[in-house]
mmCIF file of C-alpha atoms in Angstrom:
data_model
loop_
_atom_site.group_PDB
_atom_site.id
_atom_site.type_symbol
_atom_site.label_atom_id
_atom_site.label_comp_id
_atom_site.label_asym_id
_atom_site.label_seq_id
_atom_site.Cartn_x
_atom_site.Cartn_y
_atom_site.Cartn_z
ATOM 1 C CA MET A 1 -44.211 -117.722 -31.485
ATOM 2 C CA VAL A 2 -46.321 -114.730 -32.567
ATOM 3 C CA GLU A 3 -48.494 -115.356 -35.631
ATOM 4 C CA TYR A 4 -49.386 -112.487 -37.935
ATOM 5 C CA GLU A 5 -52.602 -112.689 -39.948
ATOM 6 C CA VAL A 6 -53.628 -110.004 -42.402
ATOM 7 C CA PRO A 7 -57.217 -109.008 -41.525
ATOM 8 C CA GLU A 8 -59.793 -109.211 -44.296
ATOM 9 C CA VAL A 9 -61.318 -105.799 -45.035
ATOM 10 C CA ASP A 10 -64.996 -105.654 -45.998
ATOM 11 C CA TYR A 11 -64.732 -103.141 -48.841
ATOM 12 C CA THR A 12 -68.450 -103.470 -49.597
ATOM 13 C CA GLN A 13 -69.180 -101.301 -46.543
ATOM 14 C CA TYR A 14 -67.489 -98.309 -48.143
ATOM 15 C CA THR A 15 -68.240 -96.309 -51.273
ATOM 16 C CA ASN A 16 -65.536 -95.372 -53.737
ATOM 17 C CA ARG A 17 -65.672 -91.748 -52.583
ATOM 18 C CA GLN A 18 -65.187 -92.767 -48.950
ATOM 19 C CA LEU A 19 -62.175 -94.922 -49.785
ATOM 20 C CA VAL A 20 -60.326 -92.356 -51.927
ATOM 21 C CA ALA A 21 -61.075 -89.390 -49.661
ATOM 22 C CA ILE A 22 -58.299 -90.054 -47.126
ATOM 23 C CA PRO A 23 -55.402 -90.835 -49.543
ATOM 24 C CA LEU A 24 -56.349 -87.909 -51.789
ATOM 25 C CA ALA A 25 -56.632 -85.532 -48.827
ATOM 26 C CA VAL A 26 -53.201 -86.604 -47.572
ATOM 27 C CA LEU A 27 -51.738 -86.177 -51.072
ATOM 28 C CA VAL A 28 -53.218 -82.677 -51.454
ATOM 29 C CA LEU A 29 -51.935 -81.695 -47.998
ATOM 30 C CA ALA A 30 -48.465 -82.986 -48.852
ATOM 31 C CA LEU A 31 -48.447 -81.046 -52.136
ATOM 32 C CA ALA A 32 -49.569 -77.916 -50.273
ATOM 33 C CA VAL A 33 -46.682 -78.278 -47.801
ATOM 34 C CA ILE A 34 -44.139 -78.758 -50.603
ATOM 35 C CA GLY A 35 -45.629 -75.893 -52.629
ATOM 36 C CA GLY A 36 -45.606 -73.565 -49.644
ATOM 37 C CA TRP A 37 -42.030 -74.552 -48.864
ATOM 38 C CA TRP A 38 -41.075 -73.814 -52.485
ATOM 39 C CA VAL A 39 -42.657 -70.349 -52.352
ATOM 40 C CA VAL A 40 -40.967 -69.437 -49.069
ATOM 41 C CA THR A 41 -37.499 -70.968 -49.590
ATOM 42 C CA GLY A 42 -37.186 -71.168 -53.378
ATOM 43 C CA ALA A 43 -36.860 -74.972 -53.354
ATOM 44 C CA PRO A 44 -39.344 -77.825 -52.784
ATOM 45 C CA VAL A 45 -37.147 -79.291 -50.036
ATOM 46 C CA THR A 46 -34.172 -78.173 -47.984
ATOM 47 C CA TYR A 47 -30.984 -79.345 -49.661
ATOM 48 C CA GLY A 48 -28.097 -80.721 -47.634
ATOM 49 C CA ILE A 49 -24.469 -79.929 -48.386
ATOM 50 C CA ASP A 50 -24.434 -82.792 -50.922
ATOM 51 C CA PHE A 51 -26.497 -80.495 -53.159
ATOM 52 C CA THR A 52 -25.541 -76.990 -52.076
ATOM 53 C CA GLY A 53 -21.846 -77.382 -51.420
ATOM 54 C CA GLY A 54 -20.290 -76.678 -48.058
ATOM 55 C CA SER A 55 -18.264 -78.234 -45.293
ATOM 56 C CA GLU A 56 -18.929 -80.328 -42.241
ATOM 57 C CA ILE A 57 -16.697 -81.199 -39.321
ATOM 58 C CA THR A 58 -17.259 -83.382 -36.301
ATOM 59 C CA VAL A 59 -15.690 -82.145 -33.073
ATOM 60 C CA GLU A 60 -15.490 -83.090 -29.406
ATOM 61 C CA THR A 61 -15.631 -80.171 -26.990
ATOM 62 C CA THR A 62 -17.129 -78.956 -23.732
ATOM 63 C CA LEU A 63 -17.864 -75.515 -25.229
ATOM 64 C CA SER A 64 -21.467 -74.387 -25.566
ATOM 65 C CA GLN A 65 -23.073 -74.112 -29.013
ATOM 66 C CA GLU A 66 -22.774 -70.321 -28.889
ATOM 67 C CA GLU A 67 -19.068 -70.599 -28.032
ATOM 68 C CA ILE A 68 -18.587 -73.106 -30.853
ATOM 69 C CA ARG A 69 -20.162 -70.692 -33.357
ATOM 70 C CA ALA A 70 -17.932 -67.865 -32.100
ATOM 71 C CA THR A 71 -14.830 -70.008 -32.705
ATOM 72 C CA PHE A 72 -15.039 -69.761 -36.486
ATOM 73 C CA ASP A 73 -14.607 -66.808 -38.834
ATOM 74 C CA GLU A 74 -16.721 -68.615 -41.460
ATOM 75 C CA PRO A 75 -20.538 -68.378 -41.005
ATOM 76 C CA VAL A 76 -21.831 -71.504 -39.231
ATOM 77 C CA SER A 77 -24.989 -72.993 -40.767
ATOM 78 C CA SER A 78 -25.801 -75.380 -37.938
ATOM 79 C CA VAL A 79 -24.397 -77.018 -34.810
ATOM 80 C CA GLN A 80 -25.983 -80.371 -34.028
ATOM 81 C CA GLY A 81 -25.186 -82.475 -30.999
ATOM 82 C CA ILE A 82 -24.689 -86.201 -31.588
ATOM 83 C CA GLU A 83 -27.126 -88.247 -29.563
ATOM 84 C CA GLN A 84 -25.623 -90.845 -27.252
ATOM 85 C CA ALA A 85 -22.223 -89.153 -27.712
ATOM 86 C CA GLU A 86 -21.753 -86.481 -25.052
ATOM 87 C CA ASN A 87 -19.843 -83.325 -26.018
ATOM 88 C CA ARG A 88 -19.677 -84.304 -29.692
ATOM 89 C CA TYR A 89 -21.092 -82.007 -32.386
ATOM 90 C CA ILE A 90 -21.489 -81.887 -36.158
ATOM 91 C CA ILE A 91 -20.841 -78.343 -37.411
ATOM 92 C CA THR A 92 -21.975 -77.374 -40.921
ATOM 93 C CA PHE A 93 -20.707 -74.448 -42.987
ATOM 94 C CA GLU A 94 -21.768 -72.997 -46.320
ATOM 95 C CA SER A 95 -18.096 -72.462 -47.162
ATOM 96 C CA SER A 96 -16.219 -75.339 -48.841
ATOM 97 C CA ASP A 97 -12.828 -74.096 -47.582
ATOM 98 C CA ILE A 98 -12.330 -77.005 -45.218
ATOM 99 C CA ASP A 99 -8.637 -76.249 -44.560
ATOM 100 C CA ASP A 100 -9.355 -72.874 -42.915
ATOM 101 C CA ILE A 101 -12.247 -74.386 -40.945
ATOM 102 C CA ARG A 102 -10.073 -77.228 -39.650
ATOM 103 C CA ASP A 103 -7.305 -74.780 -38.744
ATOM 104 C CA SER A 104 -9.770 -72.676 -36.724
ATOM 105 C CA ALA A 105 -11.124 -75.757 -34.945
ATOM 106 C CA GLU A 106 -7.705 -77.185 -34.152
ATOM 107 C CA ALA A 107 -6.490 -73.799 -32.857
ATOM 108 C CA ALA A 108 -9.438 -73.444 -30.485
ATOM 109 C CA ASP A 109 -8.895 -74.366 -26.825
ATOM 110 C CA GLY A 110 -10.723 -77.484 -25.737
ATOM 111 C CA MET A 111 -11.836 -78.582 -29.203
ATOM 112 C CA THR A 112 -10.742 -81.795 -30.924
ATOM 113 C CA VAL A 113 -11.527 -82.452 -34.594
ATOM 114 C CA LEU A 114 -12.794 -86.004 -35.123
ATOM 115 C CA GLY A 115 -13.605 -85.802 -38.844
ATOM 116 C CA SER A 116 -14.307 -83.426 -41.700
ATOM 117 C CA GLY A 117 -15.451 -83.243 -45.310
ATOM 118 C CA SER A 118 -16.510 -80.738 -47.950
ATOM 119 C CA THR A 119 -18.438 -80.473 -51.224
ATOM 120 C CA SER A 120 -17.815 -77.686 -53.724
ATOM 121 C CA PRO A 121 -20.844 -75.636 -54.837
ATOM 122 C CA ILE A 122 -20.297 -76.703 -58.473
ATOM 123 C CA PHE A 123 -20.175 -80.378 -57.510
ATOM 124 C CA GLY A 124 -23.258 -79.883 -55.317
ATOM 125 C CA GLU A 125 -25.191 -78.339 -58.197
ATOM 126 C CA GLU A 126 -24.153 -81.214 -60.456
ATOM 127 C CA ASN A 127 -25.286 -83.676 -57.769
ATOM 128 C CA ARG A 128 -28.667 -81.935 -57.639
ATOM 129 C CA ARG A 129 -29.072 -82.117 -61.417
ATOM 130 C CA LEU A 130 -28.140 -85.808 -61.509
ATOM 131 C CA ALA A 131 -30.433 -86.626 -58.571
ATOM 132 C CA VAL A 132 -33.429 -84.957 -60.237
ATOM 133 C CA LEU A 133 -32.589 -86.696 -63.521
ATOM 134 C CA GLY A 134 -32.252 -90.067 -61.780
ATOM 135 C CA LEU A 135 -35.610 -89.711 -60.033
ATOM 136 C CA ALA A 136 -37.280 -88.557 -63.256
ATOM 137 C CA VAL A 137 -35.843 -91.473 -65.260
ATOM 138 C CA ALA A 138 -36.827 -93.990 -62.568
ATOM 139 C CA PHE A 139 -40.348 -92.603 -62.274
ATOM 140 C CA GLY A 140 -40.775 -92.353 -66.060
ATOM 141 C CA GLY A 141 -39.502 -95.898 -66.533
ATOM 142 C CA MET A 142 -41.842 -97.161 -63.860
ATOM 143 C CA SER A 143 -44.803 -95.393 -65.499
ATOM 144 C CA LEU A 144 -43.935 -96.777 -68.927
ATOM 145 C CA LEU A 145 -43.607 -100.283 -67.498
ATOM 146 C CA ALA A 146 -47.041 -100.005 -65.883
ATOM 147 C CA PHE A 147 -48.722 -98.960 -69.136
ATOM 148 C CA VAL A 148 -46.892 -101.646 -71.163
ATOM 149 C CA PHE A 149 -47.715 -104.331 -68.598
ATOM 150 C CA PHE A 150 -51.455 -103.632 -68.252
ATOM 151 C CA ARG A 151 -52.196 -101.725 -71.500
ATOM 152 C CA THR A 152 -55.285 -100.082 -69.989
ATOM 153 C CA PHE A 153 -55.455 -96.553 -68.623
ATOM 154 C CA VAL A 154 -57.121 -96.855 -65.209
ATOM 155 C CA PRO A 155 -55.072 -99.747 -63.724
ATOM 156 C CA SER A 156 -51.875 -98.183 -65.085
ATOM 157 C CA ILE A 157 -52.549 -94.654 -63.865
ATOM 158 C CA ALA A 158 -53.499 -96.081 -60.453
ATOM 159 C CA ILE A 159 -49.948 -97.423 -60.127
ATOM 160 C CA VAL A 160 -48.454 -94.094 -61.214
ATOM 161 C CA ILE A 161 -50.585 -92.020 -58.806
ATOM 162 C CA SER A 162 -49.799 -94.349 -55.900
ATOM 163 C CA ALA A 163 -46.051 -94.189 -56.561
ATOM 164 C CA PHE A 164 -46.200 -90.394 -56.899
ATOM 165 C CA SER A 165 -48.006 -90.077 -53.581
ATOM 166 C CA ASP A 166 -45.575 -92.512 -51.907
ATOM 167 C CA ILE A 167 -42.724 -90.119 -52.762
ATOM 168 C CA VAL A 168 -44.489 -86.799 -52.170
ATOM 169 C CA ILE A 169 -45.721 -87.615 -48.653
ATOM 170 C CA PRO A 170 -42.231 -88.354 -47.176
ATOM 171 C CA LEU A 171 -40.832 -85.218 -48.852
ATOM 172 C CA ALA A 172 -43.536 -83.081 -47.206
ATOM 173 C CA VAL A 173 -42.870 -84.650 -43.796
ATOM 174 C CA MET A 174 -39.137 -84.044 -44.278
ATOM 175 C CA ASN A 175 -39.866 -80.320 -44.638
ATOM 176 C CA VAL A 176 -41.975 -80.331 -41.479
ATOM 177 C CA LEU A 177 -39.325 -82.224 -39.466
ATOM 178 C CA GLY A 178 -36.401 -80.191 -40.844
ATOM 179 C CA ILE A 179 -34.702 -83.148 -42.559
ATOM 180 C CA LYS A 180 -32.416 -82.069 -45.389
ATOM 181 C CA LEU A 181 -32.275 -83.870 -48.720
ATOM 182 C CA SER A 182 -29.050 -85.835 -49.128
ATOM 183 C CA LEU A 183 -27.764 -88.385 -51.617
ATOM 184 C CA GLY A 184 -28.680 -91.137 -49.160
ATOM 185 C CA ILE A 185 -32.288 -89.948 -49.013
ATOM 186 C CA VAL A 186 -32.439 -89.795 -52.823
ATOM 187 C CA ALA A 187 -31.452 -93.472 -52.796
ATOM 188 C CA ALA A 188 -34.280 -94.107 -50.319
ATOM 189 C CA LEU A 189 -36.762 -92.366 -52.654
ATOM 190 C CA LEU A 190 -35.602 -94.571 -55.536
ATOM 191 C CA MET A 191 -36.171 -97.607 -53.313
ATOM 192 C CA LEU A 192 -39.688 -96.336 -52.571
ATOM 193 C CA ILE A 193 -40.497 -96.283 -56.295
ATOM 194 C CA GLY A 194 -39.499 -99.940 -56.477
ATOM 195 C CA TYR A 195 -41.481 -100.890 -53.347
ATOM 196 C CA SER A 196 -44.546 -99.015 -54.616
ATOM 197 C CA VAL A 197 -44.551 -100.625 -58.053
ATOM 198 C CA ASP A 198 -44.042 -104.057 -56.510
ATOM 199 C CA SER A 199 -47.103 -103.874 -54.253
ATOM 200 C CA ASP A 200 -49.306 -102.177 -56.874
ATOM 201 C CA ILE A 201 -48.474 -104.633 -59.662
ATOM 202 C CA LEU A 202 -49.096 -107.500 -57.245
ATOM 203 C CA LEU A 203 -52.578 -106.125 -56.503
ATOM 204 C CA ASN A 204 -53.451 -105.304 -60.126
ATOM 205 C CA ASN A 205 -52.229 -108.672 -61.354
ATOM 206 C CA HIS A 206 -54.340 -110.587 -58.828
ATOM 207 C CA VAL A 207 -57.464 -108.548 -59.580
ATOM 208 C CA LEU A 208 -57.217 -108.349 -63.374
ATOM 209 C CA ARG A 209 -55.440 -111.513 -64.443
ATOM 210 C CA ARG A 210 -56.261 -114.258 -61.967
ATOM 211 C CA SER A 211 -59.445 -116.195 -61.384
ATOM 212 C CA GLY A 212 -61.848 -115.388 -58.573
ATOM 213 C CA GLY A 213 -64.069 -112.492 -57.587
ATOM 214 C CA PHE A 214 -62.815 -108.944 -57.038
ATOM 215 C CA TYR A 215 -62.834 -109.034 -53.249
ATOM 216 C CA GLU A 216 -61.385 -112.553 -53.073
ATOM 217 C CA SER A 217 -58.529 -111.541 -55.406
ATOM 218 C CA THR A 218 -57.940 -108.327 -53.470
ATOM 219 C CA TYR A 219 -57.615 -110.232 -50.194
ATOM 220 C CA ARG A 220 -55.179 -112.736 -51.719
ATOM 221 C CA ALA A 221 -53.004 -109.849 -52.911
ATOM 222 C CA MET A 222 -53.290 -108.128 -49.519
ATOM 223 C CA ARG A 223 -52.076 -111.179 -47.619
ATOM 224 C CA THR A 224 -48.821 -111.172 -49.576
ATOM 225 C CA GLY A 225 -48.442 -107.416 -50.107
ATOM 226 C CA VAL A 226 -49.256 -106.283 -46.584
ATOM 227 C CA THR A 227 -46.988 -108.933 -45.069
ATOM 228 C CA MET A 228 -44.077 -107.815 -47.263
ATOM 229 C CA THR A 229 -44.608 -104.118 -46.580
ATOM 230 C CA VAL A 230 -45.152 -104.463 -42.823
ATOM 231 C CA THR A 231 -42.000 -106.579 -42.572
ATOM 232 C CA SER A 232 -40.061 -103.884 -44.443
ATOM 233 C CA ILE A 233 -41.507 -101.140 -42.222
ATOM 234 C CA ALA A 234 -40.437 -103.062 -39.105
ATOM 235 C CA ALA A 235 -36.908 -103.528 -40.459
ATOM 236 C CA MET A 236 -36.584 -99.845 -41.425
ATOM 237 C CA ALA A 237 -37.994 -98.715 -38.063
ATOM 238 C CA VAL A 238 -35.396 -100.803 -36.237
ATOM 239 C CA MET A 239 -32.686 -99.300 -38.439
ATOM 240 C CA ALA A 240 -33.928 -95.754 -37.756
ATOM 241 C CA VAL A 241 -34.100 -96.274 -33.984
ATOM 242 C CA THR A 242 -30.714 -97.995 -33.824
ATOM 243 C CA ALA A 243 -29.059 -95.324 -35.967
ATOM 244 C CA THR A 244 -30.588 -92.599 -33.798
ATOM 245 C CA LEU A 245 -29.268 -94.246 -30.631
ATOM 246 C CA PHE A 246 -25.757 -94.438 -32.109
ATOM 247 C CA GLY A 247 -25.920 -90.912 -33.544
ATOM 248 C CA ILE A 248 -25.752 -91.957 -37.227
ATOM 249 C CA ASP A 249 -27.990 -89.205 -38.562
ATOM 250 C CA LEU A 250 -27.954 -90.178 -42.238
ATOM 251 C CA MET A 251 -29.043 -93.773 -41.571
ATOM 252 C CA ALA A 252 -31.701 -92.538 -39.149
ATOM 253 C CA ASP A 253 -33.067 -90.145 -41.791
ATOM 254 C CA ILE A 254 -33.070 -92.865 -44.477
ATOM 255 C CA GLY A 255 -34.888 -95.267 -42.157
ATOM 256 C CA LEU A 256 -37.493 -92.637 -41.246
ATOM 257 C CA VAL A 257 -38.118 -91.705 -44.904
ATOM 258 C CA LEU A 258 -38.586 -95.374 -45.808
ATOM 259 C CA VAL A 259 -40.971 -95.943 -42.886
ATOM 260 C CA LEU A 260 -43.041 -92.929 -43.975
ATOM 261 C CA GLY A 261 -43.029 -93.948 -47.634
ATOM 262 C CA LEU A 262 -43.915 -97.583 -46.955
ATOM 263 C CA SER A 263 -46.723 -96.549 -44.596
ATOM 264 C CA ALA A 264 -48.045 -94.246 -47.331
ATOM 265 C CA ASP A 265 -47.784 -97.157 -49.764
ATOM 266 C CA LEU A 266 -50.073 -99.287 -47.583
ATOM 267 C CA MET A 267 -52.688 -96.514 -47.609
ATOM 268 C CA ASN A 268 -52.374 -95.734 -51.311
ATOM 269 C CA THR A 269 -52.332 -99.347 -52.484
ATOM 270 C CA TYR A 270 -55.231 -100.680 -50.417
ATOM 271 C CA MET A 271 -57.433 -97.581 -50.453
ATOM 272 C CA LEU A 272 -56.666 -95.499 -53.558
ATOM 273 C CA ASN A 273 -55.537 -98.242 -55.957
ATOM 274 C CA VAL A 274 -58.205 -100.710 -54.815
ATOM 275 C CA THR A 275 -60.894 -98.076 -55.344
ATOM 276 C CA LEU A 276 -59.734 -97.237 -58.865
ATOM 277 C CA LEU A 277 -59.582 -100.946 -59.705
ATOM 278 C CA ARG A 278 -63.079 -101.522 -58.294
ATOM 279 C CA TRP A 279 -64.452 -98.618 -60.326
ATOM 280 C CA TYR A 280 -62.704 -99.959 -63.443
ATOM 281 C CA LYS A 281 -63.882 -103.549 -62.836
ATOM 282 C CA TYR A 282 -67.547 -102.763 -62.170
ATOM 283 C CA GLU A 283 -68.132 -99.518 -64.080
ATOM 284 C CA GLY A 284 -65.197 -98.511 -66.262
ATOM 285 C CA VAL A 285 -65.022 -101.606 -68.510
ATOM 286 C CA ASN A 286 -68.689 -101.210 -69.462
ATOM 287 C CA ARG A 287 -68.236 -97.691 -70.834
#
């Protein structure tokens, strides 16, 4: 049986500036990617048909991707092959007129429609508004809870900054990898807020409210927090790999976003948050 032991980090070897440099640099880079994407495309991320409206059909055919595109009168947004499923493709359209699209597919020689669905542009816009509202309410509620729970600025803002970075970093990577924002990924981002608050409150509570020195308390929190997060990362990685092998793109994207966000949470909690807490414990409270 393999035993997993969380290594004890000697934080005394590093200054506060050294510890916060990496998480802050990654956060700034992520914001730059999202900002650049916004300037170029008009949106911080690429929206999927859940938020823009459109249609999607799954077909089985031996035609090439160029021949598939030529089959339809409606403009084709993308043609994606399904991994581990030979000759099967997911075709996406900006049009929500799924009946005409299905008719064109069924009339084409050598093409079999396996499934289809559509979202109207109005419904997509409403989805986008509700998704932004849901994320804002969840993040605002989390921030309020942190300030009510600790009632001091530095420990509370450390939780808020860490959670913000945990969400921003996966969004930036999504832009780089060409992953579109869907309702499933919004659910993953909401889960990340919960994961982030959990690990940060665990750390802050051990350092500020339990007996023992700063480094001893930090290590006790790390043993529990790191074990929980690494276990979650392993589970999400397995889900992402399995979904990729079976061609379930949405589940693969959700798993990848959670792996990225949880990995960012490890960095932000035990480098950025720890540094802010150490500054507050040894310097901030005396001011």
